[in-house]
Amino acid sequence: METRAPYVLIGSFVLAAILAVFGFVYWLNNTGGIGPRTNYHVQFQGPVPGLLVGAGVLFNGIRVGEVTQLGLAPDNPRFVNATISVASATPVRADTRVGLDFQGLTGVPVVTLEGGTIVAKSGEPLTLIAEAGAGQSMTQAARDALRRVDTVLEDNSGPLKDTIANLKTFSDGLARNTGKIDGILAGLEKMTGGGTPAQKITYDLRAPQNLGPAGKTFSASLAIPEPTAVAMLQTQRMLFSPVGDNPGFADFLWADSIPKLVQARLIDSFENYDIAHAPLRTTDLGQADYQLLIDIRRFRIATEGETRVEIALSARIVDKNGKVAASRLVEASEKLDKVEPAAAVAAFDAAFARVAKELIGWTVQAV
C-alpha cells in the first residue's frame, strides 16, 4: 500500500519554520534579544548622515542596544531627534556624552555613549543632548577645514600678494649679489675655522746613495731600534727654533713621525753601504750582536742668526749584555737660503747625508 505524503502541509510547515527563524534573528539583532529594555531620547544638533533605524548603540565601545526611531525636531528642523533602546542595566546618566561614530571601511554610523555621573530623577523622561558636530563625518570635517582655509586665504589675499612680491625682490637681490655673499660666507668660514680642511702635502727624507765602496764590512750583526726623542719631536710637523707662526708650512707633513722617519732612513743608509750585512729592526726575528741606540736631540729649522737646518743625534752602541761599547754625538747643519718646504727638505737631505755617513763610518770601526 503506497503512502501519500501531504506535500502542501509539509511545504507550509517548512516555510513557516524558515520565516520564524529569520524573524527571530531579526528581532534578536534589532531589539537586543531577551531582557528588560529602557528607551532614551537623544537630540543631535546637526545632520546625522547615514544613521538609520536599527543602527547599533555602543556604551564605552560595547553594544548595548539600537536606534528604534528617527525624526526631525518639529521646533527646529536643523535638529534630529532619535529614540534608542538599550539594556536596562546600562548605566546611562543625565550627563552621559552622546556622539556618532563611523565604523569599518564603509563608515557605518553608530550612536556612542560614554561615561556620566549625574543620576537622573526617577519618573522624568531622560533626553540626552549630543555634542555639537557629533554627526560630522571625516569627509565633512575635511570639507569644513578646507572651507576655513579658503576663507582665510581670501581674507588675506592682499597681504599674501605683498609677501610674495617682497620674496621675489629679496631673491632678485640675492641673485645680483651672489659673488659678495660667497665672499662673506668664505670669510665667516675662515674666521670660525669651518669649511673643508686644506689638503696636507707630505714630504720624505732621502737616504744618501753614493757612500763609496765599502772599505770595511760589518763583522757582527747590528740592530737599529726606533730612536728616542722628547714629546715635541714625536710629530710629523716641521719644527722651528724659536717656535713661531710659519704660514708656508701650514700644510707640511713629514712622511712619518720624526723618530720613525730617522730610523727608516738610517737603515736605508746602512743598506746602501753594505746590503749583505744590513742592520735589523728590533721587530725582526733573531737577536743582534749589537744595537745602535739613537736619541734625537735636534731636527729643526733654526731662524736665529743665519737660517739653517739642524740635525743632532746622540748614538750609543750596546752589546747583548747591555754594555755600552761606544758612544758619540753626531751633528750637522745646512744653510737655508729660502724658508719654504721644498728648500727646507733639500737642506735636511744634505744634512742627514753627512750625519748618516759619519754614523756608518764610526759604527763600522766600533763593531
Coordinates of C-alpha atoms in Angstrom, one line a residue:
M1 CA 0.0 0.0 0.0
E2 CA 1.5 3.3 -1.1
T3 CA 1.7 6.1 1.5
R4 CA 0.8 9.6 0.0
A5 CA 2.5 12.5 1.8
P6 CA 0.6 15.7 2.3
Y7 CA 3.1 17.8 0.4
V8 CA 1.2 21.1 0.8
L9 CA 1.2 20.7 4.6
I10 CA 4.9 19.8 4.8
G11 CA 5.8 22.7 2.5
S12 CA 3.8 25.2 4.5
F13 CA 5.4 23.9 7.7
V14 CA 9.0 24.3 6.3
L15 CA 8.2 27.8 5.0
A16 CA 6.8 28.8 8.4
A17 CA 9.8 27.5 10.2
I18 CA 12.2 29.4 7.9
L19 CA 10.2 32.6 8.4
A20 CA 10.2 32.1 12.1
V21 CA 14.0 31.7 12.2
F22 CA 14.5 34.8 10.1
G23 CA 12.1 36.7 12.3
F24 CA 13.9 35.6 15.4
V25 CA 17.3 36.6 14.1
Y26 CA 15.9 40.0 13.1
W27 CA 14.3 40.5 16.4
L28 CA 17.4 39.4 18.3
N29 CA 19.7 41.7 16.3
N30 CA 17.4 44.8 16.3
T31 CA 15.8 44.6 19.7
G32 CA 18.7 43.2 21.7
G33 CA 17.2 39.9 22.5
I34 CA 15.6 38.8 25.7
G35 CA 15.8 41.2 28.7
P36 CA 14.4 44.4 30.0
R37 CA 14.9 47.5 27.9
T38 CA 14.9 51.2 28.6
N39 CA 14.2 53.9 26.0
Y40 CA 16.0 57.2 25.9
H41 CA 15.5 60.3 23.7
V42 CA 18.6 61.7 22.0
Q43 CA 18.8 65.0 20.2
F44 CA 21.5 65.8 17.6
Q45 CA 22.2 69.4 17.0
G46 CA 23.0 68.9 13.3
P47 CA 22.8 66.3 10.5
V48 CA 23.4 62.6 11.2
P49 CA 24.5 61.3 7.8
G50 CA 23.8 57.6 7.3
L51 CA 22.1 56.9 10.6
L52 CA 19.2 54.5 10.2
V53 CA 16.6 52.8 12.5
G54 CA 18.3 49.6 13.7
A55 CA 21.8 51.2 13.9
G56 CA 23.8 50.0 16.9
V57 CA 24.2 51.8 20.2
L58 CA 27.6 51.4 21.9
F59 CA 28.4 52.3 25.5
N60 CA 32.1 52.6 26.1
G61 CA 32.6 50.5 22.9
I62 CA 30.2 47.7 23.9
R63 CA 26.9 47.2 22.0
V64 CA 24.0 47.7 24.4
G65 CA 21.1 48.5 22.1
E66 CA 19.9 50.0 18.9
V67 CA 18.2 53.0 17.4
T68 CA 14.4 52.5 17.3
Q69 CA 13.1 55.8 15.9
L70 CA 14.4 58.8 14.0
G71 CA 12.8 62.1 13.1
L72 CA 13.3 65.8 12.7
A73 CA 12.7 68.1 15.7
P74 CA 9.4 69.9 15.0
D75 CA 10.5 73.2 16.6
N76 CA 13.9 73.3 14.8
P77 CA 14.4 71.4 11.6
R78 CA 18.2 71.7 12.0
F79 CA 18.0 69.2 14.9
V80 CA 17.4 65.5 14.7
N81 CA 15.5 63.5 17.4
A82 CA 16.2 59.9 17.9
T83 CA 15.0 57.2 20.3
I84 CA 17.3 54.5 21.4
S85 CA 16.5 51.3 23.2
V86 CA 19.3 49.9 25.5
A87 CA 19.6 47.2 28.1
S88 CA 18.2 48.4 31.4
A89 CA 21.4 47.6 33.2
T90 CA 23.3 50.1 31.1
P91 CA 24.5 52.9 33.4
V92 CA 23.1 55.8 31.4
R93 CA 23.3 59.1 33.3
A94 CA 22.0 62.6 32.8
D95 CA 25.4 63.8 31.7
T96 CA 26.4 60.8 29.6
R97 CA 28.1 62.1 26.5
V98 CA 26.5 61.2 23.2
G99 CA 28.2 61.1 19.8
L100 CA 28.1 59.5 16.4
D101 CA 30.9 57.2 15.2
F102 CA 31.6 55.7 11.8
Q103 CA 32.9 52.1 11.8
G104 CA 34.5 49.9 9.2
L105 CA 35.7 50.7 5.7
T106 CA 32.2 51.7 4.7
G107 CA 31.7 54.1 7.6
V108 CA 28.6 52.5 9.1
P109 CA 27.3 55.0 11.7
V110 CA 26.5 54.0 15.3
V111 CA 25.4 56.0 18.3
T112 CA 28.1 56.1 21.0
L113 CA 27.6 56.7 24.8
E114 CA 30.4 57.5 27.2
G115 CA 30.6 58.0 31.0
G116 CA 28.4 60.1 33.1
T117 CA 28.0 60.5 36.9
I118 CA 24.7 62.5 37.5
V119 CA 21.8 60.2 38.1
A120 CA 18.5 61.4 36.5
K121 CA 15.5 61.9 38.7
S122 CA 13.1 59.0 38.7
G123 CA 9.9 59.3 36.7
E124 CA 11.3 62.1 34.4
P125 CA 11.9 61.2 30.8
L126 CA 15.7 61.5 30.1
T127 CA 16.8 63.3 27.0
L128 CA 20.4 63.2 26.0
I129 CA 21.8 66.1 24.1
A130 CA 24.6 65.1 21.6
E131 CA 27.7 67.3 21.3
A132 CA 27.7 69.9 18.6
G133 CA 29.2 68.4 15.4
A134 CA 28.8 64.8 16.7
G135 CA 27.3 63.7 13.4
Q136 CA 30.1 65.2 11.3
S137 CA 31.9 62.6 9.2
M138 CA 35.6 62.7 8.3
T139 CA 34.7 63.8 4.8
Q140 CA 32.6 66.7 6.1
A141 CA 35.3 67.7 8.6
A142 CA 37.8 67.8 5.7
R143 CA 35.4 69.9 3.7
D144 CA 34.9 72.3 6.6
A145 CA 38.6 72.6 7.2
L146 CA 39.3 73.4 3.5
R147 CA 36.5 75.9 3.5
R148 CA 38.0 77.7 6.5
V149 CA 41.4 77.7 4.9
D150 CA 39.9 79.1 1.7
T151 CA 38.2 81.8 3.7
V152 CA 41.5 82.8 5.5
L153 CA 43.3 82.9 2.1
E154 CA 40.6 85.1 0.6
D155 CA 40.5 87.5 3.6
N156 CA 44.3 87.9 3.4
S157 CA 44.9 87.8 -0.3
G158 CA 46.3 91.4 -0.3
P159 CA 49.0 90.8 2.3
L160 CA 49.9 87.4 0.7
K161 CA 50.4 89.1 -2.6
D162 CA 52.7 91.7 -0.9
T163 CA 54.6 89.0 0.8
I164 CA 55.2 87.1 -2.4
A165 CA 56.3 90.3 -4.1
N166 CA 58.8 91.0 -1.3
L167 CA 60.2 87.5 -1.5
K168 CA 60.7 88.0 -5.2
T169 CA 62.5 91.3 -4.6
F170 CA 64.7 89.6 -2.0
S171 CA 65.6 86.7 -4.2
D172 CA 66.5 89.1 -7.1
G173 CA 68.7 91.0 -4.7
L174 CA 70.4 87.7 -3.7
A175 CA 71.0 86.8 -7.3
R176 CA 72.6 90.2 -8.1
N177 CA 75.0 89.9 -5.1
T178 CA 75.9 86.2 -5.3
G179 CA 79.6 86.9 -5.5
K180 CA 79.6 89.2 -2.5
I181 CA 77.6 86.7 -0.4
D182 CA 80.0 83.9 -1.3
G183 CA 82.9 86.2 -0.2
I184 CA 81.1 86.9 3.1
L185 CA 80.4 83.2 3.8
A186 CA 84.0 82.3 2.9
G187 CA 85.2 84.9 5.4
L188 CA 82.9 83.6 8.1
E189 CA 84.2 80.0 7.5
K190 CA 87.8 81.2 7.7
M191 CA 87.1 83.2 10.9
T192 CA 85.3 80.3 12.6
G193 CA 87.6 77.6 11.4
G194 CA 84.9 75.9 9.3
G195 CA 84.9 74.8 5.7
T196 CA 86.8 72.0 4.0
P197 CA 90.2 71.5 5.6
A198 CA 93.2 72.1 3.3
Q199 CA 94.9 69.1 1.8
K200 CA 98.2 68.3 3.6
I201 CA 101.4 67.8 1.5
T202 CA 103.7 65.0 2.6
Y203 CA 107.5 65.2 2.2
D204 CA 110.0 62.4 2.7
L205 CA 113.6 62.3 3.9
R206 CA 116.1 60.9 1.4
A207 CA 118.9 58.4 2.5
P208 CA 122.3 59.0 0.9
Q209 CA 123.0 56.9 -2.1
N210 CA 126.7 57.4 -3.0
L211 CA 128.5 56.2 0.1
G212 CA 131.5 54.9 -1.9
P213 CA 132.9 51.3 -1.8
A214 CA 132.6 49.5 1.5
G215 CA 136.1 49.6 2.8
K216 CA 135.2 47.5 5.8
T217 CA 132.1 45.4 6.2
F218 CA 130.3 44.6 9.4
S219 CA 131.8 41.7 11.3
A220 CA 128.8 41.4 13.7
S221 CA 125.0 41.7 13.4
L222 CA 123.6 45.1 14.2
A223 CA 120.0 46.3 15.0
I224 CA 118.7 49.9 14.9
P225 CA 115.6 50.3 17.2
E226 CA 113.3 53.3 16.9
P227 CA 115.1 56.4 18.2
T228 CA 114.0 58.1 21.4
A229 CA 113.1 61.7 21.5
V230 CA 111.2 64.3 23.6
A231 CA 107.5 64.7 23.1
M232 CA 108.0 67.8 20.9
L233 CA 109.9 65.7 18.4
Q234 CA 107.1 63.0 18.2
T235 CA 105.4 64.8 15.3
Q236 CA 105.1 64.9 11.5
R237 CA 105.2 68.7 11.5
M238 CA 108.2 70.9 10.6
L239 CA 109.8 72.2 13.8
F240 CA 111.2 75.7 14.2
S241 CA 113.5 77.3 16.7
P242 CA 112.4 79.6 18.1
V243 CA 108.8 78.5 17.8
G244 CA 106.7 80.8 15.7
D245 CA 104.0 81.0 13.1
N246 CA 105.2 79.9 9.7
P247 CA 102.3 80.1 7.2
G248 CA 104.3 78.5 4.4
F249 CA 104.4 75.2 6.4
A250 CA 100.8 75.1 7.5
D251 CA 100.1 72.1 5.2
F252 CA 103.6 70.5 5.6
L253 CA 103.9 66.9 6.9
W254 CA 106.8 64.5 7.1
A255 CA 106.1 61.1 5.7
D256 CA 106.1 59.7 9.3
S257 CA 106.8 60.9 12.8
I258 CA 110.4 62.2 13.1
P259 CA 111.8 59.2 15.2
K260 CA 110.3 56.6 12.8
L261 CA 111.5 58.5 9.7
V262 CA 115.0 58.8 11.1
Q263 CA 115.1 55.1 11.9
A264 CA 113.9 54.1 8.4
R265 CA 116.4 56.3 6.6
L266 CA 119.3 55.2 8.8
I267 CA 118.6 51.6 8.0
D268 CA 118.3 52.5 4.3
S269 CA 121.7 54.3 4.5
F270 CA 123.4 51.2 6.2
E271 CA 121.9 49.0 3.5
N272 CA 123.2 51.3 0.8
Y273 CA 126.7 50.9 2.3
D274 CA 126.7 47.1 2.9
I275 CA 123.5 45.4 1.8
A276 CA 124.9 42.0 2.7
H277 CA 125.2 42.9 6.3
A278 CA 122.2 45.3 6.6
P279 CA 121.1 46.2 10.1
L280 CA 117.9 44.7 11.7
R281 CA 115.0 46.3 13.3
T282 CA 114.1 45.3 16.8
T283 CA 110.9 43.6 15.5
D284 CA 112.9 41.4 13.1
L285 CA 113.5 37.8 14.1
G286 CA 116.6 36.9 16.0
Q287 CA 118.8 38.8 18.4
A288 CA 121.6 41.1 17.0
D289 CA 125.1 41.2 18.5
Y290 CA 124.9 45.0 18.9
Q291 CA 122.3 47.7 18.9
L292 CA 122.7 51.2 17.6
L293 CA 120.7 53.3 20.0
I294 CA 119.8 56.8 18.8
D295 CA 118.4 59.7 20.7
I296 CA 117.3 62.7 18.6
R297 CA 118.3 66.0 20.1
R298 CA 117.6 68.4 17.3
F299 CA 115.7 68.1 14.0
R300 CA 114.6 71.6 13.1
I301 CA 114.9 74.8 11.3
A302 CA 116.8 77.5 13.3
T303 CA 115.9 81.0 12.4
E304 CA 118.1 82.9 14.9
G305 CA 121.0 84.4 13.1
E306 CA 121.7 82.6 9.8
T307 CA 118.7 80.5 8.8
R308 CA 119.8 76.9 8.8
V309 CA 118.7 73.3 9.2
E310 CA 120.0 71.5 12.3
I311 CA 120.2 67.7 13.0
A312 CA 121.8 66.3 16.1
L313 CA 121.8 62.7 17.1
S314 CA 123.3 61.0 20.2
A315 CA 124.4 57.5 19.3
R316 CA 125.4 54.6 21.5
I317 CA 126.5 51.1 20.5
V318 CA 125.4 48.5 23.1
D319 CA 126.2 44.7 23.1
K320 CA 123.9 41.8 24.1
N321 CA 124.8 42.2 27.7
G322 CA 123.7 45.9 27.8
K323 CA 127.3 47.2 27.9
V324 CA 128.0 50.4 26.0
A325 CA 130.8 49.7 23.5
A326 CA 131.0 53.2 22.1
S327 CA 129.1 56.5 22.1
R328 CA 129.2 59.6 20.1
L329 CA 127.3 62.9 19.3
V330 CA 126.8 63.5 15.6
E331 CA 125.7 66.9 14.4
A332 CA 125.2 68.6 11.0
S333 CA 123.7 71.8 9.7
E334 CA 122.9 73.2 6.3
K335 CA 122.3 76.8 5.3
L336 CA 118.8 77.6 4.2
D337 CA 118.5 80.4 1.7
K338 CA 114.7 80.4 1.4
V339 CA 112.3 79.3 4.2
E340 CA 109.9 77.2 2.1
P341 CA 109.0 73.5 2.2
A342 CA 110.9 72.3 -0.9
A343 CA 114.1 74.2 0.0
A344 CA 113.9 73.0 3.6
V345 CA 113.5 69.4 2.6
A346 CA 116.6 69.6 0.3
A347 CA 118.6 71.1 3.2
F348 CA 117.5 68.3 5.5
D349 CA 118.5 65.7 2.9
A350 CA 122.0 67.3 2.7
A351 CA 122.5 67.5 6.5
F352 CA 121.2 64.0 7.0
A353 CA 123.5 62.6 4.4
R354 CA 126.5 63.9 6.3
V355 CA 125.1 62.5 9.6
A356 CA 124.5 59.1 8.1
K357 CA 128.0 58.9 6.5
E358 CA 129.6 59.8 9.8
L359 CA 127.5 57.3 11.8
I360 CA 128.2 54.5 9.3
G361 CA 132.0 55.0 9.4
W362 CA 132.0 55.2 13.2
T363 CA 129.8 52.1 13.6
V364 CA 131.9 50.0 11.2
Q365 CA 135.0 50.8 13.3
A366 CA 133.3 50.2 16.6
V367 CA 131.8 46.7 15.9

